[in-house]
XYZ file of C-alpha atoms in Angstrom:
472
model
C 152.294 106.050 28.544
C 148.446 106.834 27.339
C 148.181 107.055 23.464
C 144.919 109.486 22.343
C 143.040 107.981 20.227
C 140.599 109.834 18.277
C 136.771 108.265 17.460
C 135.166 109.835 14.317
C 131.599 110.150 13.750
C 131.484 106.774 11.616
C 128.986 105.930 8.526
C 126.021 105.156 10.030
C 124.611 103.518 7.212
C 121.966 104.011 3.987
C 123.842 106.645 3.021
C 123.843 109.154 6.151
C 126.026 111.880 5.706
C 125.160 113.770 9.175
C 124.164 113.408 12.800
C 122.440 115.568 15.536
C 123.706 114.870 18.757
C 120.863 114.095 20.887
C 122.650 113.148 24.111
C 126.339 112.352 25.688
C 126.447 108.899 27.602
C 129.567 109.761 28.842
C 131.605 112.716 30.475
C 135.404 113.815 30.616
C 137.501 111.791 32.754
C 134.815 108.899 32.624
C 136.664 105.571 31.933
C 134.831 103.688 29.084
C 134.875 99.840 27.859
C 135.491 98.755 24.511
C 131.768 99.022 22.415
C 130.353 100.818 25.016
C 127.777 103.597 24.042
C 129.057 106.919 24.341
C 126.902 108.817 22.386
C 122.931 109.008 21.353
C 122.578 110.625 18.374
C 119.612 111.371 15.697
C 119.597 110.558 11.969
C 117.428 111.075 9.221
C 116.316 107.748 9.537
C 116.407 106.957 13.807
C 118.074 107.473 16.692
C 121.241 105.308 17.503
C 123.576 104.753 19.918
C 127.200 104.761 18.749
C 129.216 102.448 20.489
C 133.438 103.576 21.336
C 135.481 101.173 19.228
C 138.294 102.123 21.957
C 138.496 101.525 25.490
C 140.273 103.893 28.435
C 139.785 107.115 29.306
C 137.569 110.448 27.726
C 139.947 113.062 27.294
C 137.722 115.352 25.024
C 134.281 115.385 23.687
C 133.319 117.626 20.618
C 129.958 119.162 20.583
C 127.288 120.153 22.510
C 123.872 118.342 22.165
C 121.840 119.870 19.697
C 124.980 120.211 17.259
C 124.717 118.595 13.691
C 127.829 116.777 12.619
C 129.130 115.660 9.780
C 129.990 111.698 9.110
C 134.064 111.934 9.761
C 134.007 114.389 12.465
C 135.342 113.899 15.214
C 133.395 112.501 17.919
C 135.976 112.568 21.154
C 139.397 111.204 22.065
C 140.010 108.509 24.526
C 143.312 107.659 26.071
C 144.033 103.929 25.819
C 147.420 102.172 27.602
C 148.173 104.022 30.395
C 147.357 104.103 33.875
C 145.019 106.723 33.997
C 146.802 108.915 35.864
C 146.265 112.458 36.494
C 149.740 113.450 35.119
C 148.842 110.845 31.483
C 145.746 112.251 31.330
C 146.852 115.767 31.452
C 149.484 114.910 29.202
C 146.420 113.314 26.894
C 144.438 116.896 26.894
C 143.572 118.292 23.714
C 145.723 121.197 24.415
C 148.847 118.956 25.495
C 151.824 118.766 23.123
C 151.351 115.380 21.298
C 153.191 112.579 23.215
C 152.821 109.532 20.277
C 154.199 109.777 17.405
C 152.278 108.669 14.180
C 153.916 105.543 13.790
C 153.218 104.964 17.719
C 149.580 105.415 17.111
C 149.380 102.704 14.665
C 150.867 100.275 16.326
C 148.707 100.494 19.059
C 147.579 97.124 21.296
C 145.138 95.299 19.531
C 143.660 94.469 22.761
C 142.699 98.461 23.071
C 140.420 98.084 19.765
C 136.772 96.753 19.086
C 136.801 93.444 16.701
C 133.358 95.164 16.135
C 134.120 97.372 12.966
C 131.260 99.720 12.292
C 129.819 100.882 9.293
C 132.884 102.675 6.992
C 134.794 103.029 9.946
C 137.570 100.641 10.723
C 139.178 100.261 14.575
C 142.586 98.890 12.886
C 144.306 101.906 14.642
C 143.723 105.738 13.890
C 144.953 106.556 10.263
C 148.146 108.993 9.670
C 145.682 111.611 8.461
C 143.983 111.820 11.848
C 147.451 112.671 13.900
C 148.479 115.173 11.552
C 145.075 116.757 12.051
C 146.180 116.905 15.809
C 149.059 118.550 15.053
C 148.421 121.135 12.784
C 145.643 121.843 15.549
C 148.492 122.395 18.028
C 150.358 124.493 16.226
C 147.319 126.666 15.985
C 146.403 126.496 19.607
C 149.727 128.429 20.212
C 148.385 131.298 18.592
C 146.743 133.758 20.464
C 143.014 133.486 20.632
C 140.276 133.073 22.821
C 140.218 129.297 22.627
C 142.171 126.828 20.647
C 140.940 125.705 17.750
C 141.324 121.951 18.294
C 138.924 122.383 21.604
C 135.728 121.092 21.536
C 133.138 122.789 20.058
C 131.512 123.873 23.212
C 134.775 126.239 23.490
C 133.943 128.548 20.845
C 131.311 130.067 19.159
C 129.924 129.283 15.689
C 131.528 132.539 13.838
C 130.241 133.495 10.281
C 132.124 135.265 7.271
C 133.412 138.510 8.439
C 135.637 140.901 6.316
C 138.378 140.432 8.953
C 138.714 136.682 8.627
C 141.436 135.532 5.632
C 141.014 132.987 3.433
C 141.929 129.454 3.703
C 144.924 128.355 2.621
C 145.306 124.974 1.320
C 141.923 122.505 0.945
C 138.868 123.941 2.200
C 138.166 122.192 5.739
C 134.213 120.639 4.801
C 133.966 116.867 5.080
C 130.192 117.076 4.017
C 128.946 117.577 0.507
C 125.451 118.501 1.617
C 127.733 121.984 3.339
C 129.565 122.743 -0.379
C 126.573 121.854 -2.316
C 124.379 124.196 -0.173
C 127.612 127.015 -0.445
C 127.618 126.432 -4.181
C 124.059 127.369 -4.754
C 124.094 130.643 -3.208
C 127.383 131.549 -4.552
C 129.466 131.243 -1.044
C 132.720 130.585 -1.322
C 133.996 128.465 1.353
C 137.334 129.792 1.512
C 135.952 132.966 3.119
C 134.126 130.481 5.762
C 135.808 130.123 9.141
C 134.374 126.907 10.654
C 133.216 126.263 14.377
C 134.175 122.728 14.318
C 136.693 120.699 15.651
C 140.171 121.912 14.191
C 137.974 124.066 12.085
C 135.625 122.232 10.579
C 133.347 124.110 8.105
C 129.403 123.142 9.243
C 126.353 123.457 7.627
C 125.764 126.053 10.701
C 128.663 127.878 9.566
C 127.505 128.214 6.279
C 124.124 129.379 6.681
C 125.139 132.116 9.319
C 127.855 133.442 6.431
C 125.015 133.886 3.920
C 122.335 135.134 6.387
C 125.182 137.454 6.910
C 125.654 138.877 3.011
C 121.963 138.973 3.078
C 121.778 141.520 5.500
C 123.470 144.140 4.111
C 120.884 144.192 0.829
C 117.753 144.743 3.682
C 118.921 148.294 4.270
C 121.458 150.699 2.457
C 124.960 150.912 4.171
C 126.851 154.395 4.758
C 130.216 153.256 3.444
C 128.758 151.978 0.278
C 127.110 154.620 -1.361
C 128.010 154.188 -4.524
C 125.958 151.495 -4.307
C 122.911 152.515 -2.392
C 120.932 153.304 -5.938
C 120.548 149.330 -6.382
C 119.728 148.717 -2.437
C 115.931 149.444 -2.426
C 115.037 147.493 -5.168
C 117.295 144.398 -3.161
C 115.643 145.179 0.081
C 111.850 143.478 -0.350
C 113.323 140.233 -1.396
C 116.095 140.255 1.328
C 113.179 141.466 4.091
C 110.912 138.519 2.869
C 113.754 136.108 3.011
C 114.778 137.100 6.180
C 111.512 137.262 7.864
C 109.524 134.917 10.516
C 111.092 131.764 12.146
C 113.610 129.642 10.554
C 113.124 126.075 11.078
C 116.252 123.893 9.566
C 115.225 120.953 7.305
C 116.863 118.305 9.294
C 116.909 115.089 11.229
C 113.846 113.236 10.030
C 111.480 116.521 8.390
C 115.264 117.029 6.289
C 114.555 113.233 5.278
C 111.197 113.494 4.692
C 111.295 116.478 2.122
C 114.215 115.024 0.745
C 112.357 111.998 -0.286
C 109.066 113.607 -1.346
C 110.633 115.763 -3.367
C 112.583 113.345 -5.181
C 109.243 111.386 -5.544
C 107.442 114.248 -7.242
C 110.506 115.169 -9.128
C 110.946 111.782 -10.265
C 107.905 109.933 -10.498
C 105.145 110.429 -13.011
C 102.754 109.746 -10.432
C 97.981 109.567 -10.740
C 95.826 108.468 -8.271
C 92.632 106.619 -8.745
C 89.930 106.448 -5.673
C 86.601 104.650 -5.093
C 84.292 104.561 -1.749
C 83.833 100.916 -0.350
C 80.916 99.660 2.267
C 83.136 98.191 4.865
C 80.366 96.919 7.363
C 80.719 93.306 6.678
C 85.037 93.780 7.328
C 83.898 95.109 10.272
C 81.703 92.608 11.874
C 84.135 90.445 10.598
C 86.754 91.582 12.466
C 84.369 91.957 15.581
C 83.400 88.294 15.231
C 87.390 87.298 15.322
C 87.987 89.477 18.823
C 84.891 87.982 20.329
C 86.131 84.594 19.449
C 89.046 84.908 22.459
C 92.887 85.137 21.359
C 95.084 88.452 20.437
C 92.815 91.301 19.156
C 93.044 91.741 15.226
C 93.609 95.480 14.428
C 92.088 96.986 11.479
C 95.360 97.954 9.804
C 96.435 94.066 9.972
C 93.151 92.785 7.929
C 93.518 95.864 5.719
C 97.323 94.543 5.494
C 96.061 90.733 4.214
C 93.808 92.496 1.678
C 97.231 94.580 0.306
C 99.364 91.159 0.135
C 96.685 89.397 -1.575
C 95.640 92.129 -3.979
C 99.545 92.680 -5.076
C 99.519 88.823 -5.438
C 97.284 89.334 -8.845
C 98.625 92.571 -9.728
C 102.576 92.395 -9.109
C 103.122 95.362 -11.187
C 102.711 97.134 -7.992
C 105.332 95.865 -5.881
C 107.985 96.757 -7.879
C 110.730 99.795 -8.558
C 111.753 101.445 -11.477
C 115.573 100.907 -12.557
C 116.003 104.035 -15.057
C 119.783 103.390 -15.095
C 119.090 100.386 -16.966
C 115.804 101.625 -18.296
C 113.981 98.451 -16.099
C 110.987 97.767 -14.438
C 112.266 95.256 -10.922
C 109.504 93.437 -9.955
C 110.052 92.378 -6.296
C 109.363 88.520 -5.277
C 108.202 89.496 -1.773
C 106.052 91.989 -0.121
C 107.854 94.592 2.197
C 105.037 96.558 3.856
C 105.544 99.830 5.133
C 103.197 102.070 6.903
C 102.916 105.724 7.763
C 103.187 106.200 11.441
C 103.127 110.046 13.055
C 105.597 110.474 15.800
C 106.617 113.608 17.744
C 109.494 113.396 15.943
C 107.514 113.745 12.520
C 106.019 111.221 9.629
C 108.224 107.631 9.636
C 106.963 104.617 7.638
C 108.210 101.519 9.686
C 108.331 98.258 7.262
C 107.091 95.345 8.178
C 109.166 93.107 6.502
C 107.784 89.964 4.850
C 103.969 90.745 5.207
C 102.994 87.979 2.591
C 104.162 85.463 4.988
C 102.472 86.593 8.299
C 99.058 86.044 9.650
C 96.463 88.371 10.907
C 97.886 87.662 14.611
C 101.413 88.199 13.563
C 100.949 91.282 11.392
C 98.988 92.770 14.595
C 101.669 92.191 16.611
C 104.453 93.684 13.933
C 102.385 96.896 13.668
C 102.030 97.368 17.200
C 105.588 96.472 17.820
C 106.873 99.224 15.343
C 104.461 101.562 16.264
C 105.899 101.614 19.962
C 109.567 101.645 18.736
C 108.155 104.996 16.403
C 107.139 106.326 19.500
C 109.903 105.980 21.928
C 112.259 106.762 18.842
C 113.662 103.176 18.885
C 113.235 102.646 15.166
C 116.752 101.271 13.815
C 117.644 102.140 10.159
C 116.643 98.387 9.126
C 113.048 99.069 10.395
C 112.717 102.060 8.286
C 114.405 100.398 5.294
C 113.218 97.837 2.415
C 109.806 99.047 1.634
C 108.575 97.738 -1.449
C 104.576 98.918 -0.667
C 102.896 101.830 1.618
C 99.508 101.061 3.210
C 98.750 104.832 4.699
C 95.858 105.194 7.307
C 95.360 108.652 7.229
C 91.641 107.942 8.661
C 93.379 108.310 12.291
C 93.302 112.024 11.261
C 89.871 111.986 10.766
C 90.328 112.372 7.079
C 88.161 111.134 4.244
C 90.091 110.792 1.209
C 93.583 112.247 0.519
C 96.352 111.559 -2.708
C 99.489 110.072 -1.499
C 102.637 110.948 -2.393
C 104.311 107.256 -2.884
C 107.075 106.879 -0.971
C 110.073 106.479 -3.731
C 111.585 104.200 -4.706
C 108.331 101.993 -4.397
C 105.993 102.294 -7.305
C 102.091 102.635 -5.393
C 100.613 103.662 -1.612
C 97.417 102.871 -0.816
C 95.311 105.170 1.245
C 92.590 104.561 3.148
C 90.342 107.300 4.852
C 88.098 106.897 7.871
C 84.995 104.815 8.383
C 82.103 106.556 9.199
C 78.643 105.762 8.903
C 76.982 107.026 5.429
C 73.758 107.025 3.721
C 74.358 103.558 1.070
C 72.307 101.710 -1.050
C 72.190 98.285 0.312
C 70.810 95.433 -1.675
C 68.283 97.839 -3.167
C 67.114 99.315 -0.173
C 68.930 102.748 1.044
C 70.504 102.049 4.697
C 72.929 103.586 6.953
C 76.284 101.276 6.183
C 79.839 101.787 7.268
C 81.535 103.580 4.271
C 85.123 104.031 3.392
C 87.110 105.763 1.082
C 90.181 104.147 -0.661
C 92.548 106.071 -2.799
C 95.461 104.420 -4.721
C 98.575 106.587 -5.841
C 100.750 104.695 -8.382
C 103.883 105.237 -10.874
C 102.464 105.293 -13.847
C 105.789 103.660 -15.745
C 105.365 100.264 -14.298
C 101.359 100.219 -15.182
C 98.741 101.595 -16.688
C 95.525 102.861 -15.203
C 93.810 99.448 -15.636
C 96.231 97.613 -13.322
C 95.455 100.579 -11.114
C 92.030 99.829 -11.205
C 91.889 96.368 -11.349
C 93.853 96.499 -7.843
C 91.784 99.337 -6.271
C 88.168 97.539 -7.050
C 89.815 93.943 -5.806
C 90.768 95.891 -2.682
C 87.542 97.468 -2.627
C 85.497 94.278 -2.886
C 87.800 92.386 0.024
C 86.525 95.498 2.502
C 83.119 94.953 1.112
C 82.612 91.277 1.141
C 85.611 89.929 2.828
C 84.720 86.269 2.420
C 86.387 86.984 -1.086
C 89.560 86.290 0.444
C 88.764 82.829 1.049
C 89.591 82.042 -2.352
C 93.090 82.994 -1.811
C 93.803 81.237 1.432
């Protein structure tokens, strides 16, 4: 006889509390191997395969691609022990009265589970918790309705507050506390909330529909509430402004990205110092290295060495800020991280270790990440452990620009484009390859000096890179 297992959405790490899914690997009925992908979802930090800690057969899958769940969700059930039947499988339905008991389910084969265990998600054998879920979900399905509850998403329609659906009785059915902390700020209470999720899960969907739904009334005056209606024009330019144009959800890796520059302007007392540097001799240099045979040196890898060395005299920069303990953490090595567009929006890769590598090896790293960025390959380790930002927002065709730092690191150097520019070249005016660099740094763990003193030094390596021979 088939047990149904059921395979939550599991932790996926850093602190994710929610995944899109981006694409199913797998179909109902399809029979799937232990830590096999079955699902391609998107993060705030990449996109990831999740592998099935269970192996036999899909009997469910909830949501669609394109829906955002919550970590804990439900992901889909698989039927593990039988023969895969048509009569076990239909027995193994969502629909289907439950044929395991609770103490059944946990003592499930041990063969049927994954000695993998994935992040906050153990594959010991489903919890109690999870069959009474199943139950309860059941019972409901008797009802009559449209669709059962306990079906998969794709069965049934996101549905907002309406003045016909009852309260919840009992805990409120939201696993995620970005949903009640978004609810709690515009005064929705979630008990009014019916949710579109599996056994009625509350999503941050679900919320947002109920309170574009109270907005609406306030945009024009309704019959049935006239005593009301003196208050409604006065409500309805707000509501109309709120309401109007497209609505784009923060979320996925735009969410992540105002998340963390808003914490970094919230957070960090931040000032940005600046200063134009002649980089014609870097770049002959680097011409003379590609015409000497070997990998090609990029740009961003010498401008890379010049970073590592300058936060080698001026280690105040590669450091965080511990306010908990009221403590400046200066870090022993040099995490680099770099801005890199993608379709998918603004990523900084890190290239971990940076102090270590050559010119070769940093060339390769870059271009490495880059293509990962790209493809949307980028793991949450590559995106992790930054302890510096070199930006290159020259590729833009950009001179100069202030950096927001990328928090919890305390400085981001920026570096415009290089363009040819009337200079002043020992004494004579000439035509010189100029480039503007711009240094945004946290103010608690220096003072404008440091700043300085590591801007010029960078400044003079561009300039006259033979200065880094001193270092080498």
């Amino acid at each position: 006889m088939a047990q149904v297992l059921e395979f939550k959405l599991p932790d996926l790490g850093e602190g994710l509390t929610e995944a899109e899914i981006v694409r199913w690997l797998v179909a109902v009925g399809d029979v799937v191997a232990i830590d096999q992908p079955v699902v391609e979802v998107e993060t705030a930090k990449a996109m990831v395969e999740v592998p099935c800690p269970y192996g036999g057969v899909v009997t469910a899958r909830y949501g669609e691609e394109g829906t955002e769940l919550p970590v804990g969700a439900p992901l889909l059930t698989v039927a593990v022990g039988g023969t895969g039947a048509p009569e076990e499988l239909a027995e193994a339905a969502p629909g289907a009265a439950p044929t395991v008991g609770e103490t059944a389910a946990e003592s499930a084969v041990s063969s049927e589970y994954s000695g993998n265990v994935l992040v906050g998600y153990g594959t010991a054998g489903p919890a109690a918790r999870r069959r009474r879920v199943r139950h309860e979900s059941h019972a409901v399905a008797k009802a009559p309705a449209p669709a059962p509850v306990a079906a998969p998403v794709a069965a049934a329609a996101p549905a907002p507050v309406t003045e016909a659906v009852p309260g919840h009785d009992g805990p409120v059915p939201v696993i995620s506390p970005l949903v009640r902390k978004l609810a709690r700020d515009r005064g929705l209470d979630l008990r009014e909330v019916r949710g579109s999720g599996p056994a009625g899960l509350i999503l941050r969907a679900d919320v947002e529909l109920a309170i574009a739904a109270l907005e609406r009334p306030a945009a024009a005056p309704s019959p049935v509430a006239a005593p009301s209606s003196v208050a409604a024009p006065a409500a309805a330019p707000s509501a109309a402004v709120a309401t109007a144009g497209e609505r784009v959800p923060l979320r996925g890796v735009r969410g992540a990205v105002a998340d963390k520059l808003s914490r970094s302007r919230t957070e960090i007392p931040d000032a940005t110092c600046w200063v134009d540097a002649d980089a014609t001799e870097l770049m002959a240099a680097r011409a003379a290295m590609n015409a000497a045979g070997g990998p090609k040196i990029s740009l961003l890898a010498l401008l890379a060495r010049i970073c590592v060395h300058a936060l080698a005299r001026f280690p105040e920069l590669n450091s965080t800020v511990d306010m908990a303990a009221r403590e400046i953490v200066r870090l022993p090595a040099v995490h680099l991280g770099f801005a890199a567009q993608t379709p998918r929006g603004l990523v900084v890769p890190v290239v971990k270790d940076a102090g270590t590598r050559t010119a070769e090896s940093l060339t390769a790293e870059f271009a490495r990440l880059t293509e990962a960025a790209r493809e949307s390959a980028l793991t949450p380790a590559d995106l992790t452990g930054g302890t510096f930002t070199l930006n290159n927002y020259g590729v833009f065709g950009v001179d100069g620009s202030t950096p927001i730092i990328n928090h919890p690191e305390a400085a981001m150097l920026g570096v415009g484009r290089i363009i040819p520019k009337p200079w002043v070249h020992q004494g004579e005016l000439a035509v010189r390859q100029v480039v503007q660099l711009s240094l945004t740094f946290d103010h608690r763990v220096c003072d404008g000096g440091t700043a300085g003193g590591f801007l010029r030094y960078v400044a003079d390596c561009v300039e006259q890179p033979a200065v880094l021979l001193r270092t080498l």
